[in-house]
Amino acid sequence: MSVLKTTNLIKRFGEFTALDGVNIEVNEGEVYGFIGPNGAGKSTTIRILLGILKATDGEAKIFGLDAWEDAVDIHKRIAYVPGDVNLWPNLTGGEVIDLFVKLRGSNNKSSRREELIGKFDLDPSKKCRTYSKGNRQKVALISAFSSDADLYILDEPTSGLDPLMERVFQECVLEAKSAGKSIILSSHILSEVERLCDKVGIIRHGKIIETGTLNELRHLTRTSLVVETKQPLTGLNEISGVHGIEKKNHAFVFQVDAEELDNVIKHVSNFGILSLESAPPTLEDLFMRHYEGTGKTLKTGVGGAK
Amino acid sequence: MSKQLYKNTRILSGLIIRRDRVRIPVWLISLSALTIIVAAAFTDLYKNEGERQALADTMKNPAMTAMVGQGYGLENYTNGAMMAHQMLLFTLMAVAIMSILLVVRHTRADEEDGRIEMIRALPAGRLANLTSTILVLVGTNVLLALIVGFGLTALGIESMDLEGSLLYGAALGATGIVFTAITALFAQLSESSRGTIGFSITILLIAYLIRAIGDVSNEALSWLSPLGWVLGSEVFVNNYWSPILLTVSVAFILVVLSLYLNATRDLEAGFLPAKPGKKKASSFLLSPLGLAFRLQRTGLVAWAVGMLILGASYGSVLGDLESFFAGNDIMQNLVTPSEGFTLTEQFLTMLMSVISMICTIPPLMAMLKLKGEERKNRTDHLLSRSVSRIRLMGSYLLISIVCGFVMLSLAAIGLGAVGNSVMEEGIAFGRLYSAAMVYLPAIWIMIGLAVLLIGIAPKLSGLVWVYLAYSFFVVYLGGLLQLPEWMSRLSPYDHIPNLPVEELDYMKVVILTIIAIVTIAVGFIGYKKRDV
Ligand SMILES: Nc1ncnc2c1ncn2[C@@H]1O[C@H](COP(=O)(O)OP(=O)(O)OP(=O)(O)O)[C@@H](O)[C@H]1O
Ligand SMILES: [Mg+2]
C-alpha cells in the first residue's frame, strides 16, 4: 500500500522551475532514499510534502490525504527532521523536545525520550543558543524518533553528526523500519543510503531520472573486474559492454555492463584465469554516472587500451 | 478545514509567553510606570490653574502642535488635559514600537531563521503561529490599557477620572493593536524581518508626519493617520470613545487580510518581490567596508529619504510659526526674545535637538549591525580571512559616522529649503546648517557608546537605545517636569551650544569630541581582545 505518492509535481519560483514533474511513491514499511546533486529539488519536494510550500501543479498525497489541504491531519502521523535545525536560542533542548511532543498530541513515549537522549548523548538542560550544529540536529532527531509516527521524512538528517551518532541514527532508522514504518530519506552520504534504503530515487534538475530498488539500479550500471590470466588477454575491446580498460602490472582492470557480464567471463576464461576480483557497483558509481554531464553513460575513458 | 488552520494556537501562544516572560513585562512596566510617574509629577509641579494656564499659552503655537499634537482643552488646561497633550502622542509611538518589534520577532524573524518550519511540520495549523502572536500582542496591549487606566485613576487626580483614565489606557492599547495588525500584514508582504521592521516603522513615521502637517494646516488630513484618530479621542477633555473603536476595527480588518495572505502563501516567501542579485560582486563590495555598506544600503537610503522628509515637514511649520508670532503679543512677552534673534530662530534650537536625536537612530543601527552580524556568526567569515578586527569594526564605524553626517545634513537641508520657502523673513541657510552640524559631537558620543558596548559588553549593546531614549526624555520633559539639572546634564545633547541663539562654545565641542574619541578607542581595544 502506498503511504506517500506524488504525481507530476511541479513547483515554480517565479520564472524558475524547481520541480518539473516529480513522481515518487513510497510504500508501507519501505525506506526510500532520495538522492541528487545540490539544488536538484530534494528539499523543495519534501517541503511540498510537508505542506509548507504549495505545489504549482500536480498532486502530493500522504496517507491518501492532500499534503497542503490536510496538512494538520497528516502531521499527526509523521515526523520531520531537516538538515539545518534552527531552535529558539533561549529555550533548552529539553524544553524544545517537550514542546514538539506537546504540539504533536499524545502519541509519544516518554521512556523512549529518555532512552534516546541517552543514546544520542545530548545534554537537554542547555540552552539552544549554546548547542553546536550536531547537537541541534540531535534535538530534532530525538523528538522525531521518540514519536510514534507512521512516516518519517528526513532531509539530510545526519549533516553535522559525528560517525558514532551517525551509527545511532542508522539504528533508529532500522528499528523504525522493522516496526513497519515508512521512511523517506534525502542524503548526500551514499553509504548511508545504501545501507538503509530499499528503494532509491535520483533527482536531477527537478526530475526523477532513475528510480528502483538498489538491485534494480545496480543492473543499470557496471561491475568492475580485476583479472589476471595465464595467457595474455586479448580481444577485450571487441566485446560490447566493456569499458575503461586499463592494464595494471599483470592484471587488467575494466568495467562491464551488467547484461554483458556473462559473455565477458566466458571470453576471459579462455585465457586461463589466475585471479579474478569483482566489485559490485557502489551507489557512488551509479550516482556519479548520473550526476556527471547530462546523465548519459559514464565516460568510457581511453577504452580499448592493451 | 478552518479548525485545522488554527490547530494548536493555544500551545504556540504559551510558547510566545514563555519566550517573552521577561521582555513583555519589562515593556509593560516601563510604559505604565513612565505614564503614571509623569502624571503624578505634573500634578505636583503645576498645582494651580494659573501655572497650568501659563504653560498652555506657551504651547499654543504651530511648532508645538506639530510636535505633540493639537492639544485639546488648552483653554481649561487641567492636569488631565495637560497629560493627554504632553504625553499621549509620544507614549503612543513607544507602544507602537513595542508592538512592531514583538510581532516581527515572533513572525518573520522566526520564519526567516527556519524555526517556523519545525512548527509547521508538526500538527500545527497554518495560521496558528500568526494567530497566537496576534493574540499575545492583543493581550499585552489590553493589559497595558488596564494597568495604565487603573493606575491613573488610582492617583486620585481630580481631572483624571475613571473614564478618562481608562480611555487614556485604551488609546495606548488601541494604537498597539493597530500596529500589531500593520506589522502582521508586512510580515506577510516582506520576505525579511529587517524589511518588515522597516516598512512598519515607516508607516509609523508617516502616520506621525501626516498628523503633524494635518494638525497645523488641515485637520482633515490628520484623520488619515491612526495616531490622529487616537488623539482625536480628546482624552480627559471630551472622552470620545468612537476613535478607539475605529482604530480597533481597522486593526481587525488588517488582521483578517494578513491571515488570508498567510494562509495562501508558501512558507518563507513574501509578496513584495525581491529582485535577483548580481552574479558577481562589484569591486566595491570586495572589502569589509563595501560589504558592511552593501548589507544595509536599502535601509540607509530609506532613512536618508525619511530624514529629508522629516526636515521638510518641520520646515513647513516654520511659516505658520512666523505669522503666528507676528500676530501674538502674549507670546512675544512670554518667550523673552534674545537680542537680534527672531522667535522662530529660538524655536529652531529646540527643533534641532529633537531632529539630531532622530538622526542618531540610523548611525546607531549601522554600528550595531556589526553585533547583529556577529550574533549570526557571519563576521567569522571575514575574520577568518585576512581582515583584522580593527579593520572590520573600523568599516562599520566609518559608515556610522558618515551616516550621521549625511542624515543630519539632509534633515537640515529639508528644513531649510521648505522653511525658507514658506517664511517671509528667511533664515540664512548657513546659520541653520551650522545649528544642525553642531550636534555632530553628540551623535559621535552615542556612536562611541555603541562601539564601547560592542567592544566590551556586547550583550548589553541595547543599552545605547536606552540612553538615547533617556536623552530624549530629559530634553523633551526636563523643563516640564522641572527635573534637576544634573539629570539633563547626563545627556550629551544637553551640552551642545544652541546655535544660533547661543555662542558657539568651541571648548565644549572639543571636549565632547574628545570623549567620543576616547570611548571609541576603548571600544576598539575591547573588541580586539574579546572572543567573537
Ligand atoms: N524560495 C525559493 N525561491 C527561488 N528558488 C528556490 C527557492 N527555494 C529553492 N529554490 C531553488 O530550487 C532549486 C531546488 O532547491 P532544493 O533546496 O530543493 O535543492 P536540494 O536538492 O535540496 O539541494 P541540496 O542538496 O543542496 O539540499 C534550487 O535551484 C534552489 O535555488
Ligand atoms: Mg536540500
Coordinates of N, CA, C and O in Angstrom, one line a residue, chain B residues 344-478:
Chain B
T344 N 11.2 82.6 15.9 CA 11.3 81.4 15.1 C 12.7 80.7 15.3 O 12.8 79.5 15.4
E345 N 13.7 81.6 15.3 CA 15.1 81.0 15.5 C 15.2 80.4 16.8 O 15.9 79.4 17.0
Q346 N 14.5 81.0 17.8 CA 14.6 80.3 19.1 C 14.0 79.0 19.2 O 14.5 78.0 19.8
F347 N 12.9 78.9 18.5 CA 12.2 77.6 18.4 C 13.1 76.6 17.6 O 13.1 75.4 17.9
L348 N 13.8 77.1 16.7 CA 14.6 76.3 15.8 C 15.6 75.5 16.7 O 15.9 74.3 16.4
T349 N 16.1 76.1 17.8 CA 17.1 75.4 18.6 C 16.5 74.1 19.2 O 17.1 73.1 19.2
M350 N 15.3 74.3 19.6 CA 14.6 73.1 20.2 C 14.4 72.0 19.2 O 14.6 70.8 19.4
L351 N 13.9 72.5 18.0 CA 13.7 71.6 16.9 C 15.0 70.8 16.5 O 14.9 69.6 16.3
M352 N 16.1 71.5 16.5 CA 17.3 70.9 16.2 C 17.7 69.8 17.1 O 18.2 68.8 16.7
S353 N 17.5 70.0 18.4 CA 17.9 68.9 19.3 C 17.0 67.7 19.1 O 17.6 66.6 19.1
V354 N 15.8 67.9 18.8 CA 14.9 66.7 18.5 C 15.4 66.0 17.2 O 15.5 64.8 17.1
I355 N 15.6 66.9 16.2 CA 16.0 66.3 14.9 C 17.3 65.5 15.0 O 17.5 64.4 14.5
S356 N 18.2 66.1 15.8 CA 19.5 65.5 15.9 C 19.4 64.1 16.6 O 20.1 63.2 16.3
M357 N 18.4 64.0 17.5 CA 18.3 62.7 18.2 C 17.7 61.7 17.3 O 18.1 60.5 17.3
I358 N 16.7 62.1 16.4 CA 16.2 61.2 15.5 C 17.3 60.8 14.5 O 17.4 59.6 14.1
C359 N 18.1 61.8 14.1 CA 19.2 61.5 13.2 C 20.2 60.5 13.8 O 21.1 60.1 13.1
T360 N 20.2 60.3 15.1 CA 21.1 59.4 15.7 C 20.7 58.0 15.5 O 21.6 57.1 15.6
I361 N 19.5 57.8 15.2 CA 19.0 56.4 15.1 C 19.7 55.6 14.0 O 20.3 54.5 14.2
P362 N 19.7 56.1 12.7 CA 20.3 55.3 11.7 C 21.8 55.1 11.9 O 22.3 53.9 11.7
P363 N 22.6 56.1 12.4 CA 24.0 55.7 12.6 C 24.2 54.6 13.7 O 25.1 53.8 13.6
L364 N 23.3 54.7 14.7 CA 23.4 53.6 15.7 C 23.1 52.3 15.2 O 23.7 51.3 15.4
M365 N 22.1 52.3 14.3 CA 21.7 51.0 13.7 C 22.9 50.5 12.8 O 23.2 49.3 12.8
A366 N 23.5 51.4 12.1 CA 24.6 51.0 11.3 C 25.7 50.4 12.1 O 26.3 49.4 11.7
M367 N 26.0 51.0 13.3 CA 27.1 50.5 14.1 C 26.7 49.1 14.7 O 27.5 48.2 14.8
L368 N 25.5 49.1 15.2 CA 25.0 47.8 15.9 C 24.9 46.7 14.9 O 24.8 45.5 15.4
K369 N 24.8 47.0 13.7 CA 24.7 45.9 12.7 C 25.9 44.9 12.8 O 25.8 43.7 12.6
L370 N 27.1 45.5 13.2 CA 28.2 44.7 13.4 C 27.9 43.6 14.5 O 28.3 42.4 14.3
K371 N 27.2 43.9 15.5 CA 26.9 43.0 16.5 C 25.9 42.0 16.0 O 26.0 40.8 16.3
G372 N 24.9 42.4 15.2 CA 23.9 41.6 14.7 C 24.6 40.5 13.8 O 24.3 39.3 13.8
E373 N 25.6 41.0 13.0 CA 26.3 40.0 12.1 C 27.0 39.0 12.9 O 27.1 37.8 12.6
E374 N 27.6 39.5 14.0 CA 28.4 38.6 14.8 C 27.5 37.5 15.5 O 27.8 36.4 15.5
R375 N 26.3 38.0 15.9 CA 25.4 37.0 16.5 C 25.0 35.9 15.6 O 24.7 34.8 16.0
K376 N 25.0 36.2 14.3 CA 24.6 35.2 13.3 C 25.8 34.5 12.8 O 25.8 33.9 11.7
N377 N 26.9 34.7 13.4 CA 28.2 34.1 13.1 C 28.7 34.4 11.7 O 29.4 33.6 11.1
R378 N 28.3 35.6 11.2 CA 28.8 35.9 9.9 C 30.1 36.7 9.9 O 30.7 36.7 8.8
T379 N 30.4 37.3 11.0 CA 31.7 38.0 11.0 C 32.8 37.0 10.9 O 33.9 37.4 10.5
D380 N 32.6 35.8 11.3 CA 33.6 34.7 11.3 C 34.2 34.6 9.9 O 35.4 34.4 9.7
H381 N 33.3 34.7 8.9 CA 33.8 34.6 7.5 C 34.8 35.6 7.2 O 35.8 35.3 6.4
L382 N 34.7 36.8 7.7 CA 35.6 37.9 7.4 C 36.9 37.7 8.2 O 38.0 37.8 7.8
L383 N 36.6 37.5 9.6 CA 37.8 37.5 10.5 C 38.7 36.3 10.2 O 39.9 36.4 10.4
S384 N 38.1 35.2 9.7 CA 39.0 34.1 9.4 C 39.8 34.3 8.1 O 40.7 33.6 7.8
R385 N 39.4 35.3 7.3 CA 40.2 35.7 6.2 C 41.2 36.8 6.7 O 41.2 37.0 7.9
S386 N 41.8 37.4 5.7 CA 42.8 38.4 6.2 C 42.2 39.7 6.5 O 42.7 40.8 6.1
V387 N 41.2 39.7 7.3 CA 40.6 41.0 7.7 C 40.8 41.1 9.2 O 40.4 40.2 10.0
S388 N 41.4 42.2 9.7 CA 41.7 42.3 11.1 C 40.4 42.9 11.7 O 39.5 43.4 11.1
R389 N 40.3 42.6 13.0 CA 39.1 43.1 13.7 C 39.0 44.6 13.7 O 37.9 45.2 13.6
I390 N 40.2 45.3 13.8 CA 40.2 46.7 13.7 C 39.6 47.2 12.4 O 38.8 48.1 12.4
R391 N 40.0 46.5 11.4 CA 39.5 47.0 10.1 C 38.0 46.7 10.0 O 37.3 47.5 9.4
L392 N 37.6 45.6 10.5 CA 36.2 45.3 10.4 C 35.3 46.3 11.2 O 34.4 46.9 10.7
M393 N 35.7 46.5 12.4 CA 35.0 47.5 13.2 C 35.1 48.9 12.7 O 34.1 49.6 12.6
G394 N 36.3 49.2 12.2 CA 36.5 50.5 11.5 C 35.6 50.7 10.4 O 35.1 51.8 10.2
S395 N 35.3 49.7 9.6 CA 34.4 49.8 8.5 C 33.0 50.2 8.9 O 32.4 51.2 8.4
Y396 N 32.6 49.5 9.9 CA 31.2 49.9 10.4 C 31.2 51.3 11.1 O 30.3 52.0 10.9
L397 N 32.3 51.6 11.8 CA 32.4 52.9 12.4 C 32.3 54.0 11.3 O 31.6 55.0 11.5
L398 N 33.1 53.8 10.3 CA 33.1 54.8 9.2 C 31.7 55.0 8.6 O 31.3 56.2 8.5
I399 N 31.1 53.9 8.3 CA 29.7 54.1 7.8 C 28.8 54.8 8.7 O 28.1 55.7 8.4
S400 N 29.0 54.4 10.0 CA 28.1 55.0 11.0 C 28.3 56.5 11.1 O 27.4 57.3 11.2
I401 N 29.6 56.9 11.1 CA 29.9 58.4 11.2 C 29.5 59.1 10.0 O 28.8 60.2 10.1
V402 N 29.7 58.6 8.8 CA 29.3 59.2 7.6 C 27.8 59.3 7.6 O 27.2 60.3 7.2
C403 N 27.2 58.2 8.0 CA 25.7 58.2 8.0 C 25.1 59.3 8.9 O 24.2 60.0 8.5
G404 N 25.7 59.5 10.1 CA 25.2 60.5 11.0 C 25.3 61.9 10.3 O 24.4 62.7 10.4
F405 N 26.5 62.1 9.7 CA 26.7 63.4 9.0 C 25.6 63.6 7.9 O 25.0 64.7 7.8
V406 N 25.4 62.6 7.1 CA 24.5 62.7 5.9 C 23.1 62.9 6.4 O 22.4 63.7 5.9
M407 N 22.7 62.1 7.4 CA 21.3 62.2 7.9 C 21.0 63.6 8.4 O 20.0 64.2 8.1
L408 N 22.0 64.1 9.2 CA 21.8 65.4 9.8 C 21.7 66.5 8.7 O 20.9 67.4 8.8
S409 N 22.6 66.3 7.7 CA 22.7 67.3 6.6 C 21.3 67.3 5.9 O 20.8 68.3 5.6
L410 N 20.8 66.1 5.6 CA 19.6 66.0 4.8 C 18.4 66.6 5.6 O 17.6 67.4 5.0
A411 N 18.4 66.4 6.9 CA 17.3 66.9 7.7 C 17.4 68.4 7.7 O 16.4 69.1 7.5
A412 N 18.6 69.0 7.8 CA 18.8 70.4 7.8 C 18.5 71.0 6.4 O 17.8 72.1 6.3
I413 N 18.8 70.3 5.4 CA 18.5 70.8 4.0 C 17.0 70.8 3.8 O 16.5 71.8 3.3
G414 N 16.4 69.7 4.2 CA 14.9 69.7 4.1 C 14.2 70.8 4.9 O 13.4 71.6 4.4
L415 N 14.7 71.0 6.1 CA 14.2 72.1 7.0 C 14.4 73.4 6.3 O 13.5 74.3 6.2
G416 N 15.6 73.7 5.9 CA 16.0 75.0 5.3 C 15.2 75.3 4.0 O 14.6 76.3 3.9
A417 N 15.2 74.3 3.2 CA 14.6 74.6 1.8 C 13.1 74.8 2.0 O 12.6 75.9 1.5
V418 N 12.4 74.0 2.7 CA 11.0 74.2 2.8 C 10.7 75.4 3.7 O 9.8 76.2 3.4
G419 N 11.5 75.4 4.8 CA 11.2 76.5 5.8 C 11.4 77.9 5.1 O 10.5 78.7 5.2
N420 N 12.4 78.1 4.4 CA 12.7 79.4 3.8 C 11.6 79.7 2.7 O 11.4 80.8 2.4
S421 N 11.1 78.6 2.1 CA 10.1 78.9 1.0 C 8.8 79.4 1.6 O 8.0 80.0 1.0
V422 N 8.5 79.0 2.9 CA 7.3 79.4 3.5 C 7.4 80.6 4.4 O 6.4 81.2 4.8
M423 N 8.6 81.0 4.8 CA 8.8 82.1 5.7 C 9.0 83.4 4.9 O 9.6 83.4 3.8
E424 N 8.5 84.5 5.5 CA 8.7 85.8 4.8 C 10.1 86.2 5.0 O 10.8 86.7 4.1
E425 N 10.5 86.1 6.3 CA 11.9 86.5 6.6 C 12.7 85.3 6.9 O 12.7 84.7 8.0
G426 N 13.3 84.8 5.9 CA 14.0 83.5 6.0 C 15.2 83.5 6.9 O 15.6 84.5 7.5
I427 N 15.7 82.3 7.2 CA 16.9 82.2 8.0 C 18.1 81.8 7.0 O 17.9 80.9 6.2
A428 N 19.2 82.5 7.1 CA 20.3 82.2 6.2 C 20.6 80.7 6.4 O 20.7 80.2 7.5
F429 N 20.8 80.1 5.2 CA 21.0 78.6 5.3 C 22.2 78.2 6.1 O 22.2 77.2 6.8
G430 N 23.3 79.0 5.9 CA 24.5 78.7 6.6 C 24.3 78.6 8.2 O 24.8 77.8 8.9
R431 N 23.5 79.6 8.6 CA 23.2 79.6 10.1 C 22.4 78.4 10.5 O 22.7 77.8 11.6
L432 N 21.5 78.0 9.7 CA 20.6 76.9 10.0 C 21.5 75.6 10.0 O 21.4 74.7 10.8
Y433 N 22.3 75.5 8.9 CA 23.1 74.3 8.7 C 24.1 74.1 9.9 O 24.3 73.0 10.4
S434 N 24.7 75.2 10.3 CA 25.6 75.1 11.4 C 24.9 74.8 12.7 O 25.4 74.0 13.6
A435 N 23.7 75.2 12.8 CA 22.9 74.9 14.0 C 22.7 73.4 14.1 O 22.6 72.8 15.2
A436 N 22.6 72.8 12.9 CA 22.4 71.3 12.9 C 23.7 70.6 13.1 O 23.9 69.7 14.0
M437 N 24.8 71.1 12.4 CA 26.1 70.4 12.5 C 26.7 70.4 13.8 O 27.5 69.5 14.2
V438 N 26.4 71.4 14.6 CA 27.0 71.5 15.9 C 26.6 70.3 16.8 O 27.2 70.0 17.8
Y439 N 25.5 69.6 16.4 CA 25.1 68.4 17.2 C 25.9 67.1 16.8 O 25.8 66.1 17.5
L440 N 26.8 67.2 15.8 CA 27.6 66.0 15.4 C 28.3 65.4 16.6 O 28.3 64.2 16.8
P441 N 29.0 66.2 17.5 CA 29.8 65.6 18.6 C 28.9 64.7 19.5 O 29.3 63.7 20.0
A442 N 27.6 65.2 19.7 CA 26.7 64.4 20.5 C 26.4 63.1 19.8 O 26.4 62.0 20.5
I443 N 26.2 63.1 18.5 CA 26.0 61.9 17.8 C 27.2 61.0 17.9 O 27.1 59.7 18.1
W444 N 28.4 61.6 17.8 CA 29.6 60.8 17.9 C 29.7 60.1 19.3 O 30.1 59.0 19.4
I445 N 29.3 60.8 20.3 CA 29.3 60.2 21.6 C 28.4 59.0 21.7 O 28.7 57.9 22.2
M446 N 27.2 59.1 21.1 CA 26.3 58.0 21.0 C 26.9 56.8 20.3 O 26.9 55.7 20.7
I447 N 27.5 57.1 19.1 CA 28.2 56.1 18.3 C 29.3 55.5 19.2 O 29.5 54.2 19.2
G448 N 30.0 56.4 19.9 CA 31.1 55.9 20.7 C 30.7 54.9 21.8 O 31.3 53.9 22.0
L449 N 29.5 55.2 22.3 CA 29.0 54.3 23.4 C 28.6 53.0 22.8 O 28.9 51.9 23.3
A450 N 28.1 53.0 21.5 CA 27.7 51.8 20.9 C 29.0 51.0 20.6 O 29.1 49.8 20.9
V451 N 30.1 51.6 20.2 CA 31.4 50.9 19.9 C 31.9 50.4 21.2 O 32.3 49.2 21.3
L452 N 31.8 51.2 22.3 CA 32.3 50.7 23.6 C 31.5 49.5 24.0 O 32.2 48.5 24.5
L453 N 30.2 49.5 23.9 CA 29.5 48.3 24.4 C 29.7 47.1 23.5 O 29.9 46.0 24.0
I454 N 29.8 47.3 22.2 CA 30.1 46.2 21.3 C 31.5 45.6 21.7 O 31.7 44.4 21.7
G455 N 32.4 46.5 22.0 CA 33.8 46.0 22.3 C 33.9 45.4 23.7 O 34.6 44.4 23.8
I456 N 33.2 45.9 24.6 CA 33.4 45.4 26.0 C 32.3 44.5 26.5 O 32.5 43.5 27.1
A457 N 31.0 44.9 26.2 CA 29.9 44.1 26.8 C 28.8 44.0 25.7 O 27.8 44.6 25.7
P458 N 29.1 43.1 24.7 CA 28.2 43.1 23.5 C 26.8 42.7 23.9 O 25.9 43.2 23.2
K459 N 26.6 42.0 24.9 CA 25.3 41.6 25.3 C 24.4 42.8 25.7 O 23.2 42.8 25.7
L460 N 25.1 43.8 26.2 CA 24.4 45.0 26.7 C 24.3 46.1 25.7 O 23.9 47.2 26.0
S461 N 24.7 45.8 24.4 CA 24.7 46.9 23.5 C 23.4 47.6 23.3 O 23.3 48.7 22.8
G462 N 22.3 46.9 23.6 CA 21.0 47.5 23.5 C 20.8 48.7 24.4 O 20.0 49.6 24.2
L463 N 21.7 48.8 25.4 CA 21.6 49.9 26.4 C 21.8 51.3 25.7 O 21.3 52.3 26.2
V464 N 22.4 51.3 24.6 CA 22.6 52.6 23.9 C 21.3 53.2 23.5 O 21.1 54.4 23.5
W465 N 20.3 52.3 23.2 CA 18.9 52.8 22.9 C 18.3 53.4 24.1 O 17.6 54.4 24.1
V466 N 18.6 52.7 25.2 CA 18.0 53.3 26.5 C 18.6 54.7 26.8 O 17.8 55.6 27.1
Y467 N 19.9 54.8 26.5 CA 20.5 56.1 26.7 C 19.9 57.2 25.8 O 19.7 58.3 26.2
L468 N 19.7 56.8 24.5 CA 19.1 57.7 23.6 C 17.7 58.1 24.0 O 17.3 59.3 24.0
A469 N 16.9 57.1 24.5 CA 15.5 57.3 25.0 C 15.6 58.3 26.2 O 14.8 59.2 26.3
Y470 N 16.6 58.0 27.0 CA 16.8 58.9 28.2 C 17.0 60.3 27.8 O 16.4 61.3 28.3
S471 N 17.9 60.5 26.8 CA 18.3 61.8 26.4 C 17.0 62.5 25.8 O 16.8 63.7 26.1
F472 N 16.3 61.8 25.1 CA 15.0 62.3 24.5 C 14.1 62.8 25.7 O 13.6 63.8 25.7
F473 N 14.0 61.9 26.6 CA 13.1 62.1 27.8 C 13.5 63.4 28.5 O 12.7 64.2 28.8
V474 N 14.8 63.6 28.8 CA 15.2 64.7 29.6 C 15.1 66.0 28.8 O 14.7 67.1 29.3
V475 N 15.4 65.9 27.5 CA 15.3 67.2 26.7 C 13.8 67.6 26.5 O 13.4 68.7 26.6
Y476 N 13.0 66.5 26.3 CA 11.6 66.8 26.0 C 10.8 67.2 27.3 O 10.0 68.1 27.3
L477 N 11.1 66.4 28.3 CA 10.3 66.6 29.5 C 11.0 67.3 30.7 O 10.4 67.6 31.7
G478 N 12.3 67.5 30.5 CA 13.2 68.0 31.6 C 12.6 69.3 32.1 O 12.4 69.5 33.3

